[in-house]
Amino acid sequence: MDEDAGRAGSGAPGDPRFAIIGAGMAGILSAVKLQEAGLTDFTVYEKADRVGGTWRANTYPGLSCDVPSHLYSYSFAPRADWSHRYAPGGEIHGYFEGVAREHAIDRHIRFGDEVTSCRFADGVWHLETAAGHRDEVDVVIAATGVLHHPKVPEIEGLDDFEGTMFHSSRWNHEVRLDGKRVGIVGTGSTAVQMVSALVGRVGQLSLFQRTAQWVLQAENPPYTDDERAAFRQNTARLGELRAQLTQLFDVFANAIVDAESPEMQMVAEACRANLEDNVRDPELRERLRPDYQAACKRLIMSPDFYEAIQQPNAELVTEAIERIEAAGIRTRDGRLHEFDVLVLATGFKADAFMRPMGVIGRDGQALEQVWAARPNAYLSISIPDFPNFFMLNGPNGPVGNFSLIEVAELQFAYIMQLVDRLRAGECREISASQEAMEQHEAARVEAVENTVWVTGCRSWYLDDRGIPAVWPWSFDRFRAEMQAPKPAAFEYR
Ligand code: NAP
């Protein structure tokens, strides 16, 4: 790309220069919205060679988003043509590429260039990339995603396996799976989608379950040609559908933050009915039955997981893994499960955020130190003494079973109100005050006590103390909070 792409079409004199880190859902959103505001002096840094973030990285068979596509899309870019209620991952990736293309943001993107460090000095952020490129910007928007860095499990002998092994987010498409013996470790959303997609193709599929999951049956009908035509002809219908879905997800969002609520009981009942009604063998049913409350771990949605795991060539292995050997997995009962391909659907390092990028704030403070105990930020957006550095989908935000697109859109609009103060010349540096962050965090930690996430299970929501690192209030409260920054919560210089 053009070396000077970031400077191309610079905004008005005095307007800030921005760096957006990451060209996934939130990075594309930021670029579109900056352009819309007439702020064209920005560069998007993307370490990969395509846009799409998680939808670029994850290409495993069965990948889809369990938020309906008419909700999991930008409010400013509704799409009439979604193929299914829950569209497949490739289609979602295509959607993000399409939005990026339509808004011509490619010319602002430095592909294949990873930001390795961001240092605040003399009132500006100094960026350095792996390729040795340097940049100076007034505002940094970290749109680096939530679940990004694969978590490779600590299982003895992992390197001894002589077949093909990879993490679910690093799918090796060179490997033929048809007729092969495939092992999958993990029973999160990823593994469940994969089991349904693979069982009809592979010779033998073994799913290694450490913890059983509650599964909500979510049918995934295709949209008919007539339905899609109707959406195209009457875009108001798209808006209505989105409003209905928002309402439905709001009910769920309210339920999970109140473990005792009738709505939560309804979700639990629906999961129980799915298990009872759809797993025929009582012994298998009991092995699939979790011993904790539904939605304590992130709820799994699937139209057909139970059907898939009951296929004759599928096996649910609940015996603990002892070690991995050249030929496969040895379980604690001494049995060797032999495979050609082993997939680690073992999740992500949920507390990494933009790290390992080095971020140095005011007076040489390193983010690594500030976050030594665990990541924190005021409203997931701003870190004290890291001025003009804003995160989308940062720590402790609303990440449970709803559209992260709406979250990012709300956060971006909030950030722009802070940026407007910089543009108006009211100040040169803005970051949350330590006091505001601490008060918010204290209230948050108190509120998580009412949520379903603390009802007795292990999940990636929990931090090192066992406290959910999640927004613990209703989604409406989040919307209200995002309406406007509270002036007293920020420090201005
Ligand atoms: P995950 O939910 O963190 O699940 C990881 C799985 O690996 C768990 O079953 C875990 O068992 C197991 N595991 C980890 N280490 C293990 C070990 N040493 N031995 C045996 N088992 C081990 O990861 P994920 O399925 O990739 O999903 C992560 C998140 O991505 C989801 O929660 C969701 O937010 C998002 N996601 C969303 C969609 C969607 O449709 N929107 C699809 C895929 C993923 P334990 O349960 O015992 O810890």
Coordinates of C-alpha atoms and ligand atoms in Angstrom, one line a residue:
M1 CA 0.0 0.0 0.0
D2 CA 0.9 3.6 -0.3
E3 CA 3.4 4.5 2.3
D4 CA 1.6 7.7 3.1
A5 CA -1.9 6.1 3.1
G6 CA -2.7 7.3 6.6
R7 CA -2.0 10.9 5.7
A8 CA -3.9 10.7 2.4
G9 CA -7.0 12.9 2.5
S10 CA -6.0 14.5 5.8
G11 CA -8.8 16.2 7.7
A12 CA -9.0 19.9 8.5
P13 CA -6.0 21.6 10.1
G14 CA -6.1 21.1 13.8
D15 CA -8.2 17.9 13.6
P16 CA -6.6 15.1 15.5
R17 CA -4.7 12.3 13.8
F18 CA -5.9 8.8 14.8
A19 CA -4.5 5.3 14.8
I20 CA -7.0 2.5 14.8
I21 CA -5.5 -0.8 15.9
G22 CA -7.1 -3.8 14.3
A23 CA -9.3 -4.0 11.2
G24 CA -11.9 -6.4 12.6
M25 CA -15.5 -5.5 13.4
A26 CA -14.6 -2.6 15.7
G27 CA -11.8 -1.3 13.6
I28 CA -14.0 -1.1 10.5
L29 CA -16.7 0.6 12.5
S30 CA -14.2 3.2 13.8
A31 CA -12.9 3.9 10.3
V32 CA -16.4 4.3 8.9
K33 CA -17.5 6.5 11.8
L34 CA -14.4 8.7 11.6
Q35 CA -14.9 9.3 7.9
E36 CA -18.5 10.1 8.5
A37 CA -17.4 12.7 11.0
G38 CA -15.1 14.2 8.4
L39 CA -12.0 13.0 10.3
T40 CA -10.0 11.4 7.5
D41 CA -6.5 11.7 9.1
F42 CA -6.2 8.1 10.3
T43 CA -4.4 4.9 9.7
V44 CA -5.8 1.4 10.5
Y45 CA -3.1 -1.0 11.5
E46 CA -3.9 -4.6 10.8
K47 CA -1.3 -7.4 11.3
A48 CA -3.1 -9.8 8.9
D49 CA -3.6 -9.3 5.2
R50 CA -7.4 -9.0 5.3
V51 CA -10.0 -7.3 7.3
G52 CA -12.5 -9.2 9.5
G53 CA -10.7 -9.9 12.8
T54 CA -12.2 -12.9 14.5
W55 CA -14.2 -13.7 11.3
R56 CA -10.9 -13.7 9.3
A57 CA -9.0 -15.8 11.9
N58 CA -11.7 -18.4 12.6
T59 CA -12.6 -20.5 9.6
Y60 CA -13.4 -23.8 11.3
P61 CA -16.2 -26.0 9.8
G62 CA -19.5 -25.1 11.3
L63 CA -18.4 -21.5 12.3
S64 CA -21.4 -19.2 12.7
C65 CA -22.5 -16.5 15.1
D66 CA -25.1 -17.4 17.6
V67 CA -26.4 -13.9 17.6
P68 CA -29.0 -13.7 14.7
S69 CA -27.4 -12.0 11.7
H70 CA -30.0 -9.3 11.5
L71 CA -28.9 -8.2 14.9
Y72 CA -25.2 -9.1 14.5
S73 CA -24.7 -6.4 11.8
Y74 CA -23.9 -2.7 12.0
S75 CA -27.0 -0.4 12.6
F76 CA -25.8 1.7 9.6
A77 CA -25.4 -1.3 7.3
P78 CA -28.4 -3.6 7.5
R79 CA -28.3 -6.5 5.1
A80 CA -31.4 -8.0 3.5
D81 CA -29.7 -11.0 2.1
W82 CA -28.6 -13.0 5.1
S83 CA -28.9 -16.6 4.1
H84 CA -29.9 -18.0 7.5
R85 CA -31.1 -16.7 10.9
Y86 CA -27.5 -17.5 12.1
A87 CA -25.4 -17.0 9.0
P88 CA -22.2 -19.0 8.5
G89 CA -18.9 -17.5 9.4
G90 CA -17.7 -17.0 5.8
E91 CA -20.8 -15.0 5.0
I92 CA -20.3 -12.8 8.1
H93 CA -16.7 -12.3 7.0
G94 CA -17.9 -11.3 3.5
Y95 CA -20.3 -8.8 5.1
F96 CA -17.4 -7.0 7.0
E97 CA -15.3 -7.0 3.8
G98 CA -18.2 -5.6 1.9
V99 CA -18.8 -2.8 4.5
A100 CA -15.0 -1.9 4.4
R101 CA -15.1 -1.8 0.6
E102 CA -18.3 0.2 0.4
H103 CA -16.8 2.8 2.7
A104 CA -13.4 2.7 0.9
I105 CA -11.5 2.3 4.1
D106 CA -8.9 -0.1 2.6
R107 CA -6.8 2.9 1.5
H108 CA -6.3 3.8 5.2
I109 CA -5.2 0.3 6.2
R110 CA -1.7 -0.9 6.6
F111 CA -2.0 -4.6 6.1
G112 CA 0.5 -7.0 7.5
D113 CA 1.9 -4.5 9.9
E114 CA 1.5 -5.2 13.6
V115 CA 1.7 -2.4 16.1
T116 CA 4.3 -3.5 18.7
S117 CA 4.4 -0.4 20.8
C118 CA 2.5 2.7 21.6
R119 CA 4.2 5.3 23.8
F120 CA 2.7 8.6 25.0
A121 CA 5.3 11.4 25.1
D122 CA 5.1 15.1 24.5
G123 CA 1.4 15.0 24.1
V124 CA 1.3 12.5 21.3
W125 CA 1.3 8.7 20.9
H126 CA 4.4 7.3 19.2
L127 CA 3.6 4.0 17.4
E128 CA 6.1 1.4 16.2
T129 CA 5.2 -1.6 14.1
A130 CA 6.9 -5.0 13.6
A131 CA 7.9 -3.8 10.1
G132 CA 9.7 -0.8 11.6
H133 CA 7.2 1.8 10.6
R134 CA 6.7 4.7 12.9
D135 CA 3.8 7.0 13.4
E136 CA 2.7 9.8 15.6
V137 CA -1.0 10.3 16.4
D138 CA -3.1 12.3 18.8
V139 CA -5.7 9.6 19.5
V140 CA -5.4 5.8 19.6
I141 CA -8.4 3.5 19.2
A142 CA -7.6 0.0 20.3
A143 CA -10.0 -2.2 18.4
T144 CA -8.0 -5.4 19.0
G145 CA -10.9 -7.8 19.9
V146 CA -11.7 -9.8 22.9
L147 CA -11.1 -13.5 22.2
H148 CA -8.0 -13.4 20.0
H149 CA -5.0 -15.2 21.5
P150 CA -5.5 -19.0 21.4
K151 CA -5.3 -20.8 24.7
V152 CA -3.2 -23.9 24.2
P153 CA -4.0 -26.4 27.0
E154 CA -1.4 -27.6 29.4
I155 CA -1.6 -31.2 28.6
E156 CA 1.4 -33.5 29.1
G157 CA 2.8 -34.7 25.8
L158 CA 1.1 -32.1 23.6
D159 CA 4.1 -32.0 21.3
D160 CA 4.4 -35.8 21.0
F161 CA 1.3 -36.2 18.7
E162 CA 2.4 -37.4 15.3
G163 CA -0.9 -36.6 13.5
T164 CA -2.0 -33.1 12.6
M165 CA -2.9 -30.9 15.5
F166 CA -4.1 -27.3 15.5
H167 CA -6.1 -24.8 17.6
S168 CA -9.7 -24.2 16.4
S169 CA -8.8 -20.6 15.4
R170 CA -5.9 -21.8 13.3
W171 CA -7.7 -24.2 11.1
N172 CA -5.5 -26.1 8.7
H173 CA -7.5 -26.4 5.5
E174 CA -4.8 -28.4 3.8
V175 CA -5.8 -31.4 5.9
R176 CA -8.4 -33.7 4.5
L177 CA -10.9 -34.7 7.1
D178 CA -13.2 -37.0 5.1
G179 CA -13.2 -40.4 6.6
K180 CA -10.5 -39.5 9.1
R181 CA -10.4 -40.1 12.9
V182 CA -10.8 -36.7 14.5
G183 CA -10.5 -35.8 18.2
I184 CA -11.8 -32.5 19.5
V185 CA -10.7 -31.2 23.0
G186 CA -13.2 -28.8 24.6
T187 CA -17.0 -28.3 24.7
G188 CA -17.4 -24.6 24.3
S189 CA -19.4 -22.8 21.5
T190 CA -16.6 -23.5 19.1
A191 CA -16.4 -27.3 19.7
V192 CA -20.2 -27.7 19.6
Q193 CA -20.5 -25.9 16.2
M194 CA -17.6 -28.1 14.9
V195 CA -19.1 -31.4 16.0
S196 CA -22.4 -30.7 14.2
A197 CA -20.5 -29.8 11.0
L198 CA -17.9 -32.6 11.1
V199 CA -19.8 -35.6 12.2
G200 CA -21.3 -36.3 8.8
R201 CA -17.9 -36.1 7.1
V202 CA -15.3 -37.7 9.3
G203 CA -14.8 -41.4 9.9
Q204 CA -14.8 -41.2 13.7
L205 CA -15.3 -38.1 15.9
S206 CA -14.4 -38.1 19.6
L207 CA -15.3 -35.1 21.7
F208 CA -13.3 -34.7 24.9
Q209 CA -15.6 -33.1 27.5
R210 CA -14.0 -31.9 30.7
T211 CA -17.2 -30.0 31.7
A212 CA -20.7 -30.6 30.4
Q213 CA -22.6 -27.7 28.8
W214 CA -26.1 -26.5 28.9
V215 CA -27.3 -26.2 25.3
L216 CA -30.2 -24.1 24.2
Q217 CA -31.9 -25.4 21.0
A218 CA -31.7 -22.6 18.5
E219 CA -33.2 -23.5 15.1
N220 CA -31.4 -22.1 12.1
P221 CA -33.8 -21.9 9.2
P222 CA -32.6 -20.4 5.9
Y223 CA -34.4 -17.3 4.7
T224 CA -36.5 -18.0 1.6
D225 CA -36.0 -16.0 -1.6
D226 CA -39.4 -14.4 -0.9
E227 CA -38.3 -13.4 2.6
R228 CA -35.1 -11.8 1.3
A229 CA -36.9 -10.1 -1.5
A230 CA -39.4 -8.7 1.0
F231 CA -36.5 -7.4 3.2
R232 CA -35.0 -5.7 0.1
Q233 CA -38.2 -4.1 -1.0
N234 CA -39.3 -2.9 2.5
T235 CA -36.2 -2.0 4.5
A236 CA -38.5 -0.9 7.3
R237 CA -39.2 -4.6 7.8
L238 CA -35.4 -5.1 8.5
G239 CA -35.6 -2.4 11.2
E240 CA -38.6 -4.0 12.8
L241 CA -36.9 -7.4 12.8
R242 CA -33.8 -5.9 14.4
A243 CA -36.0 -4.2 17.1
Q244 CA -37.7 -7.5 17.9
L245 CA -34.4 -9.3 18.2
T246 CA -33.0 -6.5 20.3
Q247 CA -35.9 -6.9 22.7
L248 CA -35.4 -10.6 22.9
F249 CA -31.7 -10.3 23.7
D250 CA -32.5 -7.6 26.2
V251 CA -34.7 -10.1 28.1
F252 CA -31.8 -12.5 28.1
A253 CA -29.3 -9.8 29.1
N254 CA -31.5 -8.9 32.0
A255 CA -31.9 -12.5 33.0
I256 CA -28.3 -13.4 33.3
V257 CA -27.6 -10.5 35.6
D258 CA -30.3 -11.7 38.0
A259 CA -29.7 -15.4 38.6
E260 CA -33.0 -15.8 40.4
S261 CA -35.2 -14.1 37.8
P262 CA -38.1 -15.9 36.2
E263 CA -36.6 -15.3 32.8
M264 CA -33.4 -17.1 33.9
Q265 CA -35.5 -20.0 35.1
M266 CA -37.2 -20.1 31.7
V267 CA -33.8 -20.4 30.0
A268 CA -32.8 -23.1 32.4
E269 CA -36.0 -25.0 31.7
A270 CA -35.5 -24.7 28.0
C271 CA -32.0 -26.2 28.3
R272 CA -33.2 -29.0 30.5
A273 CA -36.0 -29.8 28.0
N274 CA -33.5 -29.9 25.1
L275 CA -31.4 -32.4 27.0
E276 CA -34.3 -34.6 28.2
D277 CA -36.2 -34.5 24.9
N278 CA -33.3 -35.0 22.5
V279 CA -30.8 -37.4 24.1
R280 CA -32.2 -40.9 23.9
D281 CA -29.7 -42.9 25.9
P282 CA -30.1 -42.3 29.6
E283 CA -26.5 -43.0 30.3
L284 CA -25.3 -40.5 27.7
R285 CA -27.9 -38.0 28.9
E286 CA -26.5 -38.0 32.4
R287 CA -22.9 -37.6 31.1
L288 CA -24.1 -34.6 29.1
R289 CA -26.0 -33.1 32.1
P290 CA -24.1 -30.2 33.7
D291 CA -24.0 -29.9 37.5
Y292 CA -24.3 -26.1 37.5
Q293 CA -26.9 -23.5 36.5
A294 CA -27.6 -22.8 32.9
A295 CA -25.8 -19.8 31.4
C296 CA -23.2 -19.8 34.3
K297 CA -20.8 -20.6 31.5
R298 CA -21.5 -18.9 28.2
L299 CA -24.7 -20.5 27.0
I300 CA -24.3 -22.7 24.0
M301 CA -26.8 -22.3 21.2
S302 CA -27.2 -25.1 18.7
P303 CA -29.9 -26.5 16.5
D304 CA -28.5 -30.1 16.5
F305 CA -25.6 -30.7 18.8
Y306 CA -27.3 -33.5 20.7
E307 CA -28.3 -35.1 17.4
A308 CA -24.7 -34.9 16.2
I309 CA -23.1 -36.4 19.3
Q310 CA -25.6 -39.4 19.1
Q311 CA -24.4 -40.4 15.6
P312 CA -22.9 -43.9 15.4
N313 CA -19.5 -42.5 14.5
A314 CA -19.4 -40.0 17.4
E315 CA -18.2 -40.6 20.9
L316 CA -18.4 -38.4 23.9
V317 CA -15.4 -39.0 26.1
T318 CA -15.8 -37.9 29.7
E319 CA -12.9 -39.7 31.1
A320 CA -10.2 -37.2 32.0
I321 CA -7.2 -36.7 29.6
E322 CA -4.0 -38.2 31.1
R323 CA -1.7 -37.2 28.3
I324 CA -1.2 -36.9 24.6
E325 CA 0.9 -39.5 22.9
A326 CA 2.2 -40.0 19.3
A327 CA -1.0 -41.8 18.3
G328 CA -3.6 -39.9 20.2
I329 CA -5.0 -39.1 23.6
R330 CA -4.5 -41.4 26.6
T331 CA -7.4 -41.0 29.1
R332 CA -7.1 -41.7 32.8
D333 CA -8.7 -45.1 32.5
G334 CA -5.6 -46.2 30.5
R335 CA -7.4 -46.2 27.1
L336 CA -5.6 -44.8 24.0
H337 CA -7.9 -42.9 21.6
E338 CA -6.1 -42.8 18.3
F339 CA -6.5 -40.0 15.8
D340 CA -5.3 -38.6 12.5
V341 CA -6.3 -35.1 13.4
L342 CA -6.6 -33.4 16.8
V343 CA -8.4 -30.1 17.2
L344 CA -7.8 -28.0 20.3
A345 CA -11.1 -26.1 20.8
T346 CA -9.7 -24.9 24.1
G347 CA -10.6 -21.2 24.0
F348 CA -8.7 -18.0 24.2
K349 CA -6.7 -15.9 26.7
A350 CA -9.6 -13.7 27.6
D351 CA -7.5 -11.2 29.6
A352 CA -4.9 -10.4 26.9
F353 CA -6.8 -7.6 25.0
M354 CA -4.3 -5.5 23.0
R355 CA -1.3 -7.2 24.6
P356 CA 1.4 -8.2 23.8
M357 CA 1.5 -4.7 22.2
G358 CA 3.6 -2.6 24.6
V359 CA 1.6 0.5 25.8
I360 CA 3.4 3.2 27.8
G361 CA 1.2 5.9 29.2
R362 CA 1.9 9.2 30.9
D363 CA 5.2 9.5 32.9
G364 CA 6.5 6.2 31.5
Q365 CA 3.8 4.0 33.1
A366 CA 3.7 0.6 31.4
L367 CA 0.3 -1.0 30.8
E368 CA 1.9 -4.3 31.7
Q369 CA 2.5 -2.9 35.2
V370 CA -0.9 -1.1 35.5
W371 CA -2.6 -4.4 34.5
A372 CA -0.2 -6.6 36.4
A373 CA -3.0 -7.9 38.6
R374 CA -5.7 -7.9 35.9
P375 CA -7.0 -5.7 33.2
N376 CA -9.2 -2.8 34.2
A377 CA -10.5 0.4 32.5
Y378 CA -13.2 2.9 33.2
L379 CA -16.4 1.6 31.5
S380 CA -14.1 -0.7 29.4
I381 CA -13.0 2.3 27.5
S382 CA -10.4 4.5 29.2
I383 CA -7.4 3.9 31.5
P384 CA -6.3 6.6 33.9
D385 CA -3.0 8.3 32.7
F386 CA -3.3 6.8 29.2
P387 CA -4.7 10.0 27.7
N388 CA -6.5 9.9 24.4
F389 CA -6.2 6.1 24.3
F390 CA -9.6 4.5 24.0
M391 CA -10.6 0.8 23.8
L392 CA -13.6 -0.8 22.1
N393 CA -14.7 -4.0 23.8
G394 CA -12.1 -3.5 26.5
P395 CA -12.0 -5.2 29.9
N396 CA -15.1 -5.9 32.0
G397 CA -17.6 -5.0 29.3
P398 CA -20.9 -6.6 28.2
V399 CA -19.6 -9.7 26.4
G400 CA -22.1 -12.4 27.3
N401 CA -24.3 -13.8 24.5
F402 CA -25.2 -10.5 22.8
S403 CA -24.1 -8.4 19.8
L404 CA -20.7 -7.0 20.4
I405 CA -21.4 -4.8 17.4
E406 CA -24.0 -2.8 19.3
V407 CA -21.6 -2.6 22.2
A408 CA -18.8 -1.2 20.0
E409 CA -21.2 1.2 18.3
L410 CA -22.3 2.6 21.6
Q411 CA -18.7 2.8 22.9
F412 CA -17.5 4.5 19.7
A413 CA -20.2 7.2 19.9
Y414 CA -19.2 7.8 23.6
I415 CA -15.5 8.1 22.6
M416 CA -16.4 10.6 19.9
Q417 CA -17.9 12.8 22.5
L418 CA -14.6 12.9 24.3
V419 CA -12.8 13.5 21.0
D420 CA -15.1 16.4 20.4
R421 CA -13.7 18.1 23.5
L422 CA -10.2 17.7 22.1
R423 CA -11.4 19.1 18.7
A424 CA -13.1 22.0 20.5
G425 CA -9.8 22.9 22.1
E426 CA -11.2 22.4 25.6
C427 CA -8.2 20.3 26.4
R428 CA -5.4 18.3 24.8
E429 CA -5.5 15.2 26.9
I430 CA -8.4 13.2 28.3
S431 CA -8.4 10.0 30.3
A432 CA -10.6 8.6 33.0
S433 CA -9.7 9.6 36.6
Q434 CA -8.4 7.0 38.9
E435 CA -11.2 7.7 41.3
A436 CA -13.9 7.2 38.7
M437 CA -12.4 3.9 37.6
E438 CA -12.1 2.7 41.2
Q439 CA -15.6 3.7 42.1
H440 CA -17.0 2.0 39.0
E441 CA -15.0 -1.1 39.6
A442 CA -16.2 -1.3 43.3
A443 CA -19.8 -1.1 42.2
R444 CA -19.2 -3.6 39.4
V445 CA -17.6 -6.2 41.7
E446 CA -20.5 -5.8 44.1
A447 CA -23.1 -6.1 41.4
V448 CA -21.6 -9.3 39.9
E449 CA -22.7 -11.1 43.0
N450 CA -26.3 -11.2 41.6
T451 CA -25.3 -12.6 38.3
V452 CA -25.6 -16.2 37.0
W453 CA -21.8 -16.2 36.3
V454 CA -21.0 -16.7 40.0
T455 CA -23.4 -19.6 40.6
G456 CA -20.7 -22.2 40.6
C457 CA -18.9 -23.0 37.4
R458 CA -15.5 -22.4 35.7
S459 CA -15.6 -20.1 32.7
W460 CA -13.6 -17.6 30.8
Y461 CA -15.7 -14.8 32.2
L462 CA -14.0 -15.3 35.6
D463 CA -10.8 -13.4 36.5
D464 CA -8.0 -14.8 38.6
R465 CA -10.1 -14.1 41.8
G466 CA -13.1 -15.9 40.4
I467 CA -14.9 -12.6 39.8
P468 CA -16.7 -12.2 36.5
A469 CA -14.8 -9.7 34.3
V470 CA -18.1 -8.6 32.8
W471 CA -20.7 -5.8 32.8
P472 CA -23.0 -6.9 35.5
W473 CA -26.1 -4.7 34.9
S474 CA -28.8 -4.6 32.3
F475 CA -28.1 -3.8 28.7
D476 CA -30.4 -0.8 29.0
R477 CA -28.2 0.5 31.8
F478 CA -25.2 0.1 29.5
R479 CA -27.0 2.1 26.8
A480 CA -27.9 4.8 29.3
E481 CA -24.3 5.0 30.5
M482 CA -23.0 5.3 27.0
Q483 CA -25.3 8.2 26.2
A484 CA -22.8 10.8 27.4
P485 CA -19.5 10.8 29.3
K486 CA -19.9 12.1 32.9
P487 CA -17.6 15.1 32.8
A488 CA -16.4 14.6 36.4
A489 CA -15.2 11.0 35.6
F490 CA -12.4 12.3 33.4
E491 CA -9.2 14.2 33.8
Y492 CA -8.5 17.0 31.3
R493 CA -5.1 18.6 30.7
Ligands
NAP1 P1 -14.3 -21.9 25.6 O1 -15.7 -21.5 25.7 O2 -13.3 -21.2 26.5 O3 -14.2 -23.4 25.8 C1 -12.9 -24.0 25.9 C2 -13.2 -25.5 26.1 O4 -11.9 -26.2 26.2 C3 -13.9 -25.8 27.4 O5 -14.8 -26.8 27.2 C4 -12.8 -26.2 28.4 O6 -13.2 -27.1 29.4 C5 -11.9 -27.0 27.4 N1 -10.6 -27.1 27.9 C6 -9.7 -26.0 28.1 N2 -8.5 -26.5 28.5 C7 -8.7 -27.9 28.6 C8 -7.8 -28.9 29.1 N3 -6.6 -28.7 29.5 N4 -8.3 -30.2 29.1 C9 -9.6 -30.4 28.6 N5 -10.4 -29.5 28.2 C10 -10.0 -28.2 28.2 O7 -13.7 -21.6 24.1 P2 -14.5 -21.6 22.7 O8 -15.5 -22.7 22.5 O9 -13.5 -21.3 21.7 O10 -15.4 -20.3 22.9 C11 -14.9 -19.1 23.4 C12 -15.9 -18.0 23.3 O11 -15.9 -17.6 21.9 C13 -17.3 -18.4 23.5 O12 -17.7 -18.5 24.8 C14 -18.0 -17.3 22.8 O13 -18.0 -16.1 23.5 C15 -17.1 -17.1 21.6 N6 -17.7 -17.9 20.5 C16 -18.8 -17.5 20.0 C17 -19.4 -18.1 19.0 C18 -20.7 -17.6 18.5 O14 -21.4 -18.3 17.8 N7 -21.0 -16.3 18.8 C19 -18.8 -19.3 18.4 C20 -17.6 -19.7 19.0 C21 -17.1 -19.0 20.0 P3 -13.9 -26.5 30.8 O15 -15.3 -26.0 30.4 O16 -13.8 -27.6 31.7 O17 -13.0 -25.3 31.2

